[in-house]
PDB file of C-alpha atoms in Angstrom:
ATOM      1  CA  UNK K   1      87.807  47.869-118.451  1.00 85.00           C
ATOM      2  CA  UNK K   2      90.737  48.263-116.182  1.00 93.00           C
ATOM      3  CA  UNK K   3      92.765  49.220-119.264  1.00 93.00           C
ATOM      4  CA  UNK K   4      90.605  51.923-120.461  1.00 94.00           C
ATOM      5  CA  UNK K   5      90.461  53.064-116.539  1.00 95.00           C
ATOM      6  CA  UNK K   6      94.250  53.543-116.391  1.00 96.00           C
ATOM      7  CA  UNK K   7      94.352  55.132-119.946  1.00 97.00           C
ATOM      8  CA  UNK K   8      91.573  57.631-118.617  1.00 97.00           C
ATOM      9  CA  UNK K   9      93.552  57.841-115.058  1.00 98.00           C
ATOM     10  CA  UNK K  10      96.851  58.621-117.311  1.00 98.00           C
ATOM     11  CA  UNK K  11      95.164  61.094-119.731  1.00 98.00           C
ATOM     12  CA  UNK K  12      93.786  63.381-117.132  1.00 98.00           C
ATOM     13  CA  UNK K  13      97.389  63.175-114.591  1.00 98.00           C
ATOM     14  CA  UNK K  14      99.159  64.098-117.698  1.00 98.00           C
ATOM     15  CA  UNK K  15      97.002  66.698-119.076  1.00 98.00           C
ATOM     16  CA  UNK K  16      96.775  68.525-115.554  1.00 98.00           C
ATOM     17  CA  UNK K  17     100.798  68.428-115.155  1.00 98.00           C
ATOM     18  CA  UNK K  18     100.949  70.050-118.987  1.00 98.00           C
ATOM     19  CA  UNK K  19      98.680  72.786-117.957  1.00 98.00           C
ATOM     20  CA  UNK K  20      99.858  73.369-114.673  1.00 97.00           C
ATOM     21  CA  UNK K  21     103.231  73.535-115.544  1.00 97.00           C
ATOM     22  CA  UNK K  22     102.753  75.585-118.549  1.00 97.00           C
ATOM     23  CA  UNK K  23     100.198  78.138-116.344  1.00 97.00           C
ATOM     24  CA  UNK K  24     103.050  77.735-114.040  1.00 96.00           C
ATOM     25  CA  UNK K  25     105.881  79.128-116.404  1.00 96.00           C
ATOM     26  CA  UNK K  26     103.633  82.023-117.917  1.00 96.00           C
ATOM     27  CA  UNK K  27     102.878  83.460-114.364  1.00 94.00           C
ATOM     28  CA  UNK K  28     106.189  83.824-114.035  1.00 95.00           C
ATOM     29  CA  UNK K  29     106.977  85.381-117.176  1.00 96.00           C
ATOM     30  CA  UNK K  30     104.776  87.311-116.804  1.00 94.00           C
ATOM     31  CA  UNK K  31     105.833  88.977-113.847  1.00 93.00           C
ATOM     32  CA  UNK K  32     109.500  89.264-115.657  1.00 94.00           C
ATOM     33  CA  UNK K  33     107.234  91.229-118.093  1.00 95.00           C
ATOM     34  CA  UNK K  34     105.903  93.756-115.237  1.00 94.00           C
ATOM     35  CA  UNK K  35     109.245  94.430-115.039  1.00 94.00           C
ATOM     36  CA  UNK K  36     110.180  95.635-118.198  1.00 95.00           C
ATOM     37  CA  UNK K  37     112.115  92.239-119.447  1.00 95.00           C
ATOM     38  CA  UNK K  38     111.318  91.127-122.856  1.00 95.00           C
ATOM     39  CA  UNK K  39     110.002  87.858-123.859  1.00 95.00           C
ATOM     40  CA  UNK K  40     109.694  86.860-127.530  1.00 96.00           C
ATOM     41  CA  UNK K  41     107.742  84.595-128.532  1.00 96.00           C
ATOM     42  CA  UNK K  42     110.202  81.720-129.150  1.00 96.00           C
ATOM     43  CA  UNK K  43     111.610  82.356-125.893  1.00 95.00           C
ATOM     44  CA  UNK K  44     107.998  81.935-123.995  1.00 96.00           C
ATOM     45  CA  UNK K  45     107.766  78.554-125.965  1.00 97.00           C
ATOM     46  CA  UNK K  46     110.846  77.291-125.613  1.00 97.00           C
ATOM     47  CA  UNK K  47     110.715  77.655-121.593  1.00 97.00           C
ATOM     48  CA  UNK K  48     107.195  76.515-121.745  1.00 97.00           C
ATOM     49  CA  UNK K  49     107.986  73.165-122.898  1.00 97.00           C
ATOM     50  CA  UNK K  50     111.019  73.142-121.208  1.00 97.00           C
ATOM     51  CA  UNK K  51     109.097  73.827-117.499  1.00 96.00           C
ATOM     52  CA  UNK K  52     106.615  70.923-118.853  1.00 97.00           C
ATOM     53  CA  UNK K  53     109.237  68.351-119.395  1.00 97.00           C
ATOM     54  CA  UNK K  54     111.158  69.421-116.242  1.00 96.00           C
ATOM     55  CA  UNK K  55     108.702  69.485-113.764  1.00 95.00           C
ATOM     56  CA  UNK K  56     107.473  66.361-114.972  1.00 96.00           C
ATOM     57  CA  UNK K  57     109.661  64.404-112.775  1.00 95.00           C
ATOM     58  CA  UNK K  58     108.382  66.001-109.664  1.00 94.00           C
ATOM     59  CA  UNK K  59     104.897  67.614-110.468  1.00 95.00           C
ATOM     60  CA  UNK K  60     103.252  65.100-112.125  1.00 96.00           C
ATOM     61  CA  UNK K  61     103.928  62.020-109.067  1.00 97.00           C
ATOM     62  CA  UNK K  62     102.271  64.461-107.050  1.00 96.00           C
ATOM     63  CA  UNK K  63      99.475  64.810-109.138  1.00 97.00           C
ATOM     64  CA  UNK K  64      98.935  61.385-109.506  1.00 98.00           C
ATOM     65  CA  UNK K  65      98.552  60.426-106.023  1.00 98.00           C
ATOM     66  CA  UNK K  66      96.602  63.660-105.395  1.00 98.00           C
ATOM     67  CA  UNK K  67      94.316  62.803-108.179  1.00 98.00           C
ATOM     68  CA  UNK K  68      94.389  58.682-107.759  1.00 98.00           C
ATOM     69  CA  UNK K  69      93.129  59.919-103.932  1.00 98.00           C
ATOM     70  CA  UNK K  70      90.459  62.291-104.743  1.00 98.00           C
ATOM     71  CA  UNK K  71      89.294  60.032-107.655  1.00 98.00           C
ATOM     72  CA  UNK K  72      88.487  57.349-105.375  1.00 97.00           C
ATOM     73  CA  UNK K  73      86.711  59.214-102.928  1.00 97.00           C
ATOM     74  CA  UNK K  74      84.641  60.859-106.193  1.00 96.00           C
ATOM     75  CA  UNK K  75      83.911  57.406-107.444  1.00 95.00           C
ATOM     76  CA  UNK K  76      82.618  56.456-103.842  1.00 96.00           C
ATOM     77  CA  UNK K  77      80.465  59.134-103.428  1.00 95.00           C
ATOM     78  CA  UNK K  78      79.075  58.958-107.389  1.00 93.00           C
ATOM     79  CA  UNK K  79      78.182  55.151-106.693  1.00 91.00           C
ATOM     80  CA  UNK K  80      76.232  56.479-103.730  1.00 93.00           C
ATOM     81  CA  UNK K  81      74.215  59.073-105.320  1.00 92.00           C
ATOM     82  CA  UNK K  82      74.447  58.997-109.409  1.00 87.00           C
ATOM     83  CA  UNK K  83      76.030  58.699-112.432  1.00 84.00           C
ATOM     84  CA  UNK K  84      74.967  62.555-113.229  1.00 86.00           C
ATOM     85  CA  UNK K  85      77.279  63.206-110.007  1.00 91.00           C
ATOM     86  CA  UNK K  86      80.842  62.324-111.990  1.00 91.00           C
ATOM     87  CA  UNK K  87      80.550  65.190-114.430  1.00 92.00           C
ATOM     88  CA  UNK K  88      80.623  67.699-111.570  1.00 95.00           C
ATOM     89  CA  UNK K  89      82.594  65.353-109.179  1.00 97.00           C
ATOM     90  CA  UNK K  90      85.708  64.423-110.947  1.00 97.00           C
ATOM     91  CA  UNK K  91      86.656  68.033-111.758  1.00 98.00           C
ATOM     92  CA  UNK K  92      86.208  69.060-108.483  1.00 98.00           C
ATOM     93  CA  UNK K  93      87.844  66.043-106.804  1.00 98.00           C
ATOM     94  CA  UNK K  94      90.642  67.588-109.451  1.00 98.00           C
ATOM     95  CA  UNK K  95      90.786  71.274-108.565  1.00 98.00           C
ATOM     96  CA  UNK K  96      91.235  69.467-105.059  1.00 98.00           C
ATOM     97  CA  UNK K  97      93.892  67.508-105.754  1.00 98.00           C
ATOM     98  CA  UNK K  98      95.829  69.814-107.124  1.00 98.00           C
ATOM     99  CA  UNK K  99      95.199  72.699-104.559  1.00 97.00           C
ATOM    100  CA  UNK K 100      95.572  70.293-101.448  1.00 97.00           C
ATOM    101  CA  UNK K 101      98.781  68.881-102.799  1.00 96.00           C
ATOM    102  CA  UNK K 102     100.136  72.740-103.215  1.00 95.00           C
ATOM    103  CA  UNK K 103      98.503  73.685 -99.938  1.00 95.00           C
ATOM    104  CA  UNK K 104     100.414  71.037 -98.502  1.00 95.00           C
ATOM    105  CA  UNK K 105     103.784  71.533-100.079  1.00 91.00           C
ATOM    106  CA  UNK K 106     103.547  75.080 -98.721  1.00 91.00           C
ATOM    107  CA  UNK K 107     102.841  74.311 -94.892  1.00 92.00           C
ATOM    108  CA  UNK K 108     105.947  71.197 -95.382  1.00 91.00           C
ATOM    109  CA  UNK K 109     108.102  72.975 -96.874  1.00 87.00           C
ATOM    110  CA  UNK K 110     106.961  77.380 -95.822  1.00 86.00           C
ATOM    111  CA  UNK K 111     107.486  77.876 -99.923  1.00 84.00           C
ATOM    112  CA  UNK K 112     105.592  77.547-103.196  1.00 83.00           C
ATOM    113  CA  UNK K 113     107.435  75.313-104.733  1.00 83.00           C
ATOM    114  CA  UNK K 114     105.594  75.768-107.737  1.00 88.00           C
ATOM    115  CA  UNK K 115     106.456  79.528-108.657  1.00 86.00           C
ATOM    116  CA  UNK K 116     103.255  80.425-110.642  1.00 88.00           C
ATOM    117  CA  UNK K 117     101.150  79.794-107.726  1.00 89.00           C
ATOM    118  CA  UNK K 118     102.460  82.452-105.339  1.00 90.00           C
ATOM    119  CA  UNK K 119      99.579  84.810-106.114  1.00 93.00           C
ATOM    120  CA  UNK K 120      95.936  83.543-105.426  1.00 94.00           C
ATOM    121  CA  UNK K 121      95.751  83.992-109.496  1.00 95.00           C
ATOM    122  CA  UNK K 122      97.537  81.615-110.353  1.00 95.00           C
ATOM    123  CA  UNK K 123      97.310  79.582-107.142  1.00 95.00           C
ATOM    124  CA  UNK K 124      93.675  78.934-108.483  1.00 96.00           C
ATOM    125  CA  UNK K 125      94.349  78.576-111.972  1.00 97.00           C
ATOM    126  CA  UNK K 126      96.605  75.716-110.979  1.00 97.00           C
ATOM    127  CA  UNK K 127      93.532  73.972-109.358  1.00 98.00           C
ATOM    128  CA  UNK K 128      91.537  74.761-112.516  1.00 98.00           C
ATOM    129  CA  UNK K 129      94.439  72.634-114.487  1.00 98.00           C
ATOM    130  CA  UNK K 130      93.302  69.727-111.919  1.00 98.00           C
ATOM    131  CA  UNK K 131      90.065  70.440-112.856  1.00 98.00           C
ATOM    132  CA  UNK K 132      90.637  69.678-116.526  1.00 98.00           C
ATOM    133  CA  UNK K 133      92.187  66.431-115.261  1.00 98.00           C
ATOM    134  CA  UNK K 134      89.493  65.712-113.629  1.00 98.00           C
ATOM    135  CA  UNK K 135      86.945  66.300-116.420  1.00 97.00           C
ATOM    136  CA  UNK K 136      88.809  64.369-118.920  1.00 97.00           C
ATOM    137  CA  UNK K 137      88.654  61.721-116.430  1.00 97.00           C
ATOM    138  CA  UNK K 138      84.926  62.036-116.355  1.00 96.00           C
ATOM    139  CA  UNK K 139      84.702  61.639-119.485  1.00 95.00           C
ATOM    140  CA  UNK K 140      87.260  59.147-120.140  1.00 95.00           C
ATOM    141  CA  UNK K 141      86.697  56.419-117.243  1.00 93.00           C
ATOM    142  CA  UNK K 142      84.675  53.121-118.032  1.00 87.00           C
ATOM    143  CA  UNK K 143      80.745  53.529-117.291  1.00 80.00           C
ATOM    144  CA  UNK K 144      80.901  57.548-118.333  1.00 78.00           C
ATOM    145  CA  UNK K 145      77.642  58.839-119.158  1.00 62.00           C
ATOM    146  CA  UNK K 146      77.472  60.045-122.318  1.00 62.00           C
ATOM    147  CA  UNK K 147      77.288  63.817-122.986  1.00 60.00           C
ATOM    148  CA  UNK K 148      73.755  63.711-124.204  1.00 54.00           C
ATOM    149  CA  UNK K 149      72.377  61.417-121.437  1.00 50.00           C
TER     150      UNK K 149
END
C-alpha cells in the first residue's frame, strides 16, 4: 500500500514537472516566434527535452513538496467528506501546488523564475500541469475509486 502510494506520489510529481517544463519552453518559443525568429521543428524538440531534463533538478523538488503539501491536506479533507471528493480534490490541490509554489518564488525572489509563466497564459497553464499531477494521483493512490463507481 505504501509502495503503490509513493509510485502514485512519483507518477503525478514527475508528470507535472514534464508538462510544466515543456509548457514552460514553448511559451517562450513562442514569443521568439512573435518576433520573427524561426523554430524548426527539431529545434522546438530538442530544447523541449532539454528544458525537461534541466529544470528537473530545480522544478521538480519544488513540486514535490508543493504537491506532497497540498496532497495531504486533500486526503484530510476527502476522509472527512468522501471518496467522490478525490477526483475533484487532488487536481485542484495540484493546480495549487504548482501556482502557490510560483506565486511564491515570485514575491522571494521579484522574478518568474520559470520563464513561461510571465503572462497569466501560461502562468495558468502551469497550474493546469499540477492539475494533471494531481489527477493521476487520484487515480493512482491506494483506495481510488474506480472510474465507473
Amino acid at each position: 500500500m505504501i509502495a503503490r502510494l509513493l509510485l502514485a506520489f512519483a507518477v503525478a510529481v514527475v508528470a507535472t514537472e514534464i508538462l510544466a517544463a515543456a509548457a514552460s519552453t514553448q511559451f517562450v518559443l513562442a514569443r521568439l516566434v512573435e518576433l520573427d525568429v524561426r523554430v524548426p521543428f527539431d529545434v522546438r524538440l530538442a530544447t523541449t527535452l532539454r528544458d525537461v531534463v534541466g529544470m528537473a533538478g530545480t522544478y521538480l523538488p519544488i513540486i514535490a513538496i508543493g504537491q506532497a503539501i497540498a496532497f495531504l491536506l486533500c486526503a484530510a479533507v476527502v476522509r472527512r467528506l468522501s471518496p467522490l471528493w478525490a477526483r475533484i480534490g487532488y487536481p485542484l490541490a495540484g493546480f495549487c501546488a504548482v501556482t502557490v509554489a510560483l506565486a511564491l518564488m515570485i514575491q522571494l525572489f521579484e522574478i518568474t523564475p520559470v520563464a513561461g509563466a510571465r503572462s497569466v497564459t501560461g502562468f495558468l497553464v502551469q497550474g493546469l500541469a499540477g492539475a494533471v499531477g494531481g489527477w493521476l494521483f487520484a487515480r493512482l493512490r491506494p483506495g481510488a475509486v474506480p472510474a465507473g463507481g
